[in-house]
Structure formats: C-alpha cells, structure tokens
Amino acid sequence: METQRKQVHAFKLEQAKWENELQLKIKKFAHDRKLLSEHNIELQEALTSLEEKFAKQQSGMDSQTTQIIALESLLREKTIETQELEQLRLKNEELSQWERFHRADAAAVEQTRKLEQQELLNHLERILLATSLQEDTTATVNATSGAAKSSSGQSAPCSEKLGRRRSAPDGSALRKSGCGTNEETLNARIVELEKLCKQKDQSINSLKSVVDQQESVFGEKVKILTAKYDQVKAINLALQKRLLNTLTDDATNP
C-alpha cells in the first residue's frame, strides 16, 4: 500500500509538472501568437504603404513615359525642321554663289561691251580724221581760195562730225554727214551693239529681280524655321528639366 501511495504521489507530482509545463507552453504560444498578430498587422500596414508608394511611382512612371514619348516626338520634329533649315541654308548659299557668279559675268559682259564700243569709237575717229584730212588736202591743192571756202562751208570738220556722232547714239546724224559707206556700216554696228547691250541690261535687271524675290522668300522661310526651332528647343529644355526634377524627387523619396 505504501508503495502504491508513493507511486500515486509521484504520478500526481509528474502530472502537476506536466500541467505546469503545458500551461507555460500555452502562455508562451498565446504570447507568441499575439506578437505574430501584431507583427502581421505591422507587415500589412507596411505592405499597404508600399502598395501606395508603388501606385504613386507607377503613376509617375506613366507620366514620365508620356513625357518621354512627347519629348521623342518633339525631337523628331526638331530633327526634321533642322534638316529643312540645313537644306534652306544650302540653297541660300547656292543662290548666293549663283548671284555672285552672275554679277561677275554681268560685270565682265559690261566691261567687254564698253571696250568694244570704245574700240569702235576710236576706229571711227581714225576713219573720220583720215577722211577729213583727205578732203582738206584735195580742197587745198585743186581749188581756189573761194572754192576752198565753199568746200569748207559744205562739209563740216571732222571734230564737228565726231561731236554729232557722239551726241546721237543711234547714228542718224552720222549717216547724214556723208562720210561714206564704211562709216554708215560702223554706225549701224554701234546701234546694233547698243541694242544688244540694252537687251542684256534688261535680262540682268530681270534676273536681279528674280534673285531678290527668291532671297526674300528664303529669308522668310529661314525666319519661320528659326522661330520654330527656338520654340521646340525651349519646350525641350523645359521637359528635360521637369523630367530631371521628377527623377531627383523619386531618388530622394524612395
């Protein structure tokens, strides 16, 4: 009996020990569960905060993507306008070169015309002087003083003829002077050259008018494209600055 009581007492002690350990485990489990629940709540709050930040960042990324697309479109437009501006600049340079060449050619033609005209005038002067000398010699040898005076009154001196020729560019006075077929031919040649020079002058003036008109048109186009380029450049800089500020804010506030 004593042995049984000892066994029962030992069993009760062991049972009490087990129950005590069980209670401790239950309390620890409840405490751990409470801690886990609180930690879970904190994690849920952190997750919600991260989701909100992610949504904001996603919205910012969408906005940045839209801005980048708009920026790329503006860059393409700027590239096209820059190419057009470069083409206009090349055309303007080509037009300027052509104008310089045309002016040089026109100056050379004008110089040649003046030289030819001067050469014809000099040749005509020599012919008139030779004719006048021949007439004066013939009048002096074969005529009396009265006949010489009469002959002198009928034919004008060479200097007077030359003066009439210079005062009448069309050559009509020279043809009436009676100096001969050669003078009339030369005079007709002078008239022809003067007409040709007038035609060339008219052509040059017409070409100058066309060149001035083209320069005005190209100048207006260059001004318009330059204004557009400056506007696109300003928008570009503003978008790049805004994008940089957005990226800086995102990096500062992760």
Short mmCIF file of C-alpha atoms in Angstrom, two decimals:
data_model
loop_
_atom_site.label_atom_id
_atom_site.label_comp_id
_atom_site.label_asym_id
_atom_site.label_seq_id
_atom_site.Cartn_x
_atom_site.Cartn_y
_atom_site.Cartn_z
CA MET A 1 0.00 0.00 0.00
CA GLU A 2 2.79 2.36 0.88
CA THR A 3 4.35 1.66 -2.45
CA GLN A 4 1.12 2.37 -4.28
CA ARG A 5 0.73 5.65 -2.41
CA LYS A 6 4.23 6.65 -3.36
CA GLN A 7 3.55 5.76 -6.94
CA VAL A 8 0.27 7.74 -6.91
CA HIS A 9 2.04 10.68 -5.26
CA ALA A 10 4.85 10.54 -7.78
CA PHE A 11 2.34 10.32 -10.62
CA LYS A 12 0.48 13.35 -9.27
CA LEU A 13 3.71 15.27 -8.96
CA GLU A 14 4.64 14.33 -12.50
CA GLN A 15 1.15 15.21 -13.67
CA ALA A 16 1.34 18.60 -11.94
CA LYS A 17 4.72 19.17 -13.52
CA TRP A 18 3.30 18.30 -16.94
CA GLU A 19 0.31 20.54 -16.40
CA ASN A 20 2.58 23.37 -15.30
CA GLU A 21 4.79 22.93 -18.35
CA LEU A 22 1.68 22.74 -20.51
CA GLN A 23 0.34 25.96 -19.05
CA LEU A 24 3.68 27.62 -19.63
CA LYS A 25 3.70 26.41 -23.23
CA ILE A 26 0.10 27.61 -23.70
CA LYS A 27 1.01 31.03 -22.28
CA LYS A 28 4.12 31.20 -24.44
CA PHE A 29 2.11 30.16 -27.51
CA ALA A 30 -0.52 32.80 -26.75
CA HIS A 31 2.21 35.40 -26.27
CA ASP A 32 3.94 34.38 -29.49
CA ARG A 33 0.62 34.39 -31.30
CA LYS A 34 -0.06 37.90 -30.02
CA LEU A 35 3.38 39.02 -31.15
CA LEU A 36 2.88 37.38 -34.52
CA SER A 37 -0.52 39.04 -34.87
CA GLU A 38 0.95 42.44 -34.05
CA HIS A 39 3.84 41.81 -36.42
CA ASN A 40 1.37 40.71 -39.08
CA ILE A 41 -0.57 43.94 -38.60
CA GLU A 42 2.67 45.91 -38.97
CA LEU A 43 3.52 43.95 -42.09
CA GLN A 44 0.05 44.61 -43.51
CA GLU A 45 0.43 48.32 -42.83
CA ALA A 46 3.90 48.30 -44.42
CA LEU A 47 2.52 46.39 -47.39
CA THR A 48 -0.31 48.90 -47.78
CA SER A 49 2.19 51.76 -47.59
CA LEU A 50 4.43 50.07 -50.16
CA GLU A 51 1.46 49.47 -52.44
CA GLU A 52 0.52 53.15 -52.19
CA LYS A 53 4.12 54.17 -52.93
CA PHE A 54 4.24 51.72 -55.80
CA ALA A 55 0.99 53.12 -57.19
CA LYS A 56 2.41 56.64 -56.94
CA GLN A 57 5.65 55.56 -58.58
CA GLN A 58 3.71 53.73 -61.27
CA SER A 59 1.65 56.86 -61.91
CA GLY A 60 4.87 58.90 -62.01
CA MET A 61 6.42 56.41 -64.40
CA ASP A 62 3.35 56.55 -66.63
CA SER A 63 3.54 60.35 -66.60
CA GLN A 64 7.27 60.21 -67.36
CA THR A 65 6.64 57.71 -70.15
CA THR A 66 4.06 60.08 -71.65
CA GLN A 67 6.51 62.97 -71.33
CA ILE A 68 9.29 60.90 -72.89
CA ILE A 69 7.02 59.97 -75.82
CA ALA A 70 6.10 63.64 -76.26
CA LEU A 71 9.78 64.56 -75.98
CA GLU A 72 10.76 61.99 -78.60
CA SER A 73 8.05 63.33 -80.90
CA LEU A 74 9.34 66.88 -80.41
CA LEU A 75 12.89 65.69 -81.01
CA ARG A 76 11.82 64.06 -84.27
CA GLU A 77 10.04 67.24 -85.33
CA LYS A 78 13.10 69.27 -84.36
CA THR A 79 15.33 66.95 -86.37
CA ILE A 80 13.09 67.30 -89.42
CA GLU A 81 12.97 71.09 -89.05
CA THR A 82 16.74 71.19 -88.57
CA GLN A 83 17.18 69.20 -91.78
CA GLU A 84 14.81 71.58 -93.60
CA LEU A 85 16.73 74.53 -92.18
CA GLU A 86 20.01 73.00 -93.36
CA GLN A 87 18.54 72.43 -96.83
CA LEU A 88 17.36 76.04 -96.97
CA ARG A 89 20.80 77.21 -95.83
CA LEU A 90 22.46 75.18 -98.58
CA LYS A 91 20.00 76.51 -101.15
CA ASN A 92 20.62 80.03 -99.92
CA GLU A 93 24.38 79.53 -100.22
CA GLU A 94 23.92 78.10 -103.70
CA LEU A 95 21.75 81.06 -104.63
CA SER A 96 24.34 83.47 -103.23
CA GLN A 97 27.10 81.76 -105.19
CA TRP A 98 24.99 81.89 -108.34
CA GLU A 99 24.27 85.56 -107.74
CA ARG A 100 27.97 86.34 -107.26
CA PHE A 101 28.81 84.40 -110.43
CA HIS A 102 26.06 86.19 -112.33
CA ARG A 103 27.22 89.59 -111.10
CA ALA A 104 30.80 88.79 -112.09
CA ASP A 105 29.63 87.56 -115.50
CA ALA A 106 27.45 90.64 -115.96
CA ALA A 107 30.37 92.89 -114.99
CA ALA A 108 32.61 91.08 -117.48
CA VAL A 109 30.00 91.44 -120.22
CA GLU A 110 29.57 95.12 -119.41
CA GLN A 111 33.34 95.65 -119.46
CA THR A 112 33.62 93.83 -122.79
CA ARG A 113 30.79 95.93 -124.20
CA LYS A 114 32.46 99.14 -123.10
CA LEU A 115 35.79 98.04 -124.56
CA GLU A 116 34.18 97.08 -127.88
CA GLN A 117 32.26 100.34 -128.00
CA GLN A 118 35.39 102.34 -127.20
CA GLU A 119 37.34 100.42 -129.83
CA LEU A 120 34.65 101.14 -132.43
CA LEU A 121 34.62 104.80 -131.46
CA ASN A 122 38.39 105.02 -131.77
CA HIS A 123 38.31 103.26 -135.14
CA LEU A 124 35.56 105.59 -136.32
CA GLU A 125 37.52 108.62 -135.16
CA ARG A 126 40.54 107.46 -137.16
CA ILE A 127 38.38 106.98 -140.27
CA LEU A 128 36.77 110.40 -139.83
CA LEU A 129 40.14 112.04 -139.31
CA ALA A 130 41.57 110.35 -142.40
CA THR A 131 38.55 111.36 -144.47
CA SER A 132 38.71 114.93 -143.21
CA LEU A 133 42.43 115.20 -143.96
CA GLN A 134 41.90 113.81 -147.45
CA GLU A 135 39.10 116.29 -148.12
CA ASP A 136 41.15 119.20 -146.78
CA THR A 137 44.19 118.20 -148.90
CA THR A 138 42.12 117.86 -152.06
CA ALA A 139 40.41 121.18 -151.42
CA THR A 140 43.75 122.95 -150.84
CA VAL A 141 45.51 121.61 -154.00
CA ASN A 142 42.73 121.66 -156.64
CA ALA A 143 40.51 124.59 -155.63
CA THR A 144 40.89 128.30 -155.35
CA SER A 145 40.60 130.04 -152.02
CA GLY A 146 36.94 130.83 -152.75
CA ALA A 147 36.24 127.23 -153.79
CA ALA A 148 38.11 126.03 -150.70
CA LYS A 149 35.91 128.26 -148.55
CA SER A 150 32.81 126.94 -150.33
CA SER A 151 34.00 123.36 -149.86
CA SER A 152 34.73 124.11 -146.23
CA GLY A 153 31.22 125.52 -145.83
CA GLN A 154 29.62 122.45 -147.41
CA SER A 155 31.42 119.74 -145.41
CA ALA A 156 31.75 120.02 -141.65
CA PRO A 157 35.14 119.39 -139.99
CA CYS A 158 35.92 116.00 -138.60
CA SER A 159 35.73 117.19 -135.00
CA GLU A 160 32.21 118.54 -135.61
CA LYS A 161 31.18 115.24 -137.24
CA LEU A 162 32.61 113.32 -134.34
CA GLY A 163 30.74 115.54 -131.91
CA ARG A 164 27.48 114.93 -133.78
CA ARG A 165 28.18 111.18 -133.78
CA ARG A 166 28.75 111.15 -130.02
CA SER A 167 25.66 113.26 -129.35
CA ALA A 168 23.50 110.88 -131.42
CA PRO A 169 23.93 107.26 -130.16
CA ASP A 170 21.53 105.92 -132.76
CA GLY A 171 23.91 107.01 -135.56
CA SER A 172 21.31 109.03 -137.51
CA ALA A 173 23.45 112.20 -137.59
CA LEU A 174 26.45 110.27 -138.84
CA ARG A 175 24.55 108.76 -141.71
CA LYS A 176 23.59 112.31 -142.81
CA SER A 177 27.21 113.51 -142.70
CA GLY A 178 28.13 111.82 -145.96
CA CYS A 179 31.41 110.28 -144.76
CA GLY A 180 30.94 107.08 -146.71
CA THR A 181 29.68 103.53 -146.59
CA ASN A 182 32.25 102.38 -144.01
CA GLU A 183 31.10 104.98 -141.50
CA GLU A 184 27.47 104.00 -142.02
CA THR A 185 28.34 100.33 -141.55
CA LEU A 186 30.22 101.09 -138.35
CA ASN A 187 27.44 103.31 -137.14
CA ALA A 188 24.90 100.56 -137.80
CA ARG A 189 27.18 98.17 -135.90
CA ILE A 190 27.25 100.61 -132.97
CA VAL A 191 23.45 100.82 -132.98
CA GLU A 192 23.23 97.04 -133.07
CA LEU A 193 25.68 96.72 -130.17
CA GLU A 194 23.78 99.32 -128.16
CA LYS A 195 20.52 97.43 -128.70
CA LEU A 196 22.24 94.20 -127.67
CA CYS A 197 23.60 95.90 -124.55
CA LYS A 198 20.14 97.21 -123.69
CA GLN A 199 18.72 93.72 -124.06
CA LYS A 200 21.46 92.33 -121.82
CA ASP A 201 20.79 95.07 -119.27
CA GLN A 202 17.10 94.19 -119.28
CA SER A 203 17.94 90.50 -118.82
CA ILE A 204 20.30 91.34 -115.97
CA ASN A 205 17.67 93.51 -114.27
CA SER A 206 15.08 90.76 -114.68
CA LEU A 207 17.44 88.17 -113.19
CA LYS A 208 18.29 90.52 -110.33
CA SER A 209 14.57 90.92 -109.62
CA VAL A 210 14.12 87.13 -109.55
CA VAL A 211 17.15 86.74 -107.28
CA ASP A 212 15.87 89.41 -104.88
CA GLN A 213 12.45 87.76 -104.79
CA GLN A 214 13.97 84.33 -104.09
CA GLU A 215 16.19 85.78 -101.37
CA SER A 216 13.14 87.36 -99.74
CA VAL A 217 11.21 84.06 -99.83
CA PHE A 218 14.15 82.06 -98.47
CA GLY A 219 14.74 84.69 -95.80
CA GLU A 220 11.12 84.43 -94.59
CA LYS A 221 11.32 80.62 -94.53
CA VAL A 222 14.56 80.75 -92.57
CA LYS A 223 13.00 83.14 -90.04
CA ILE A 224 9.94 80.89 -89.59
CA LEU A 225 12.03 77.74 -89.18
CA THR A 226 14.39 79.51 -86.78
CA ALA A 227 11.44 80.62 -84.64
CA LYS A 228 10.03 77.07 -84.63
CA TYR A 229 13.44 75.66 -83.73
CA ASP A 230 13.79 78.09 -80.80
CA GLN A 231 10.28 77.21 -79.60
CA VAL A 232 10.95 73.46 -79.77
CA LYS A 233 14.29 73.96 -78.04
CA ALA A 234 12.62 75.86 -75.18
CA ILE A 235 9.96 73.14 -74.79
CA ASN A 236 12.70 70.52 -74.91
CA LEU A 237 14.66 72.17 -72.14
CA ALA A 238 11.53 72.58 -70.00
CA LEU A 239 10.60 68.90 -70.41
CA GLN A 240 14.14 67.75 -69.66
CA LYS A 241 14.25 69.93 -66.55
CA ARG A 242 10.89 68.62 -65.39
CA LEU A 243 11.95 65.02 -66.03
CA LEU A 244 15.21 65.57 -64.14
CA ASN A 245 13.32 67.08 -61.19
CA THR A 246 10.93 64.13 -61.14
CA LEU A 247 13.78 61.61 -61.19
CA THR A 248 15.55 63.53 -58.42
CA ASP A 249 12.40 63.56 -56.27
CA ASP A 250 11.93 59.81 -56.79
CA ALA A 251 15.54 59.15 -55.84
CA THR A 252 15.23 61.33 -52.72
CA ASN A 253 11.92 59.76 -51.63
CA PRO A 254 12.20 56.00 -52.33
#
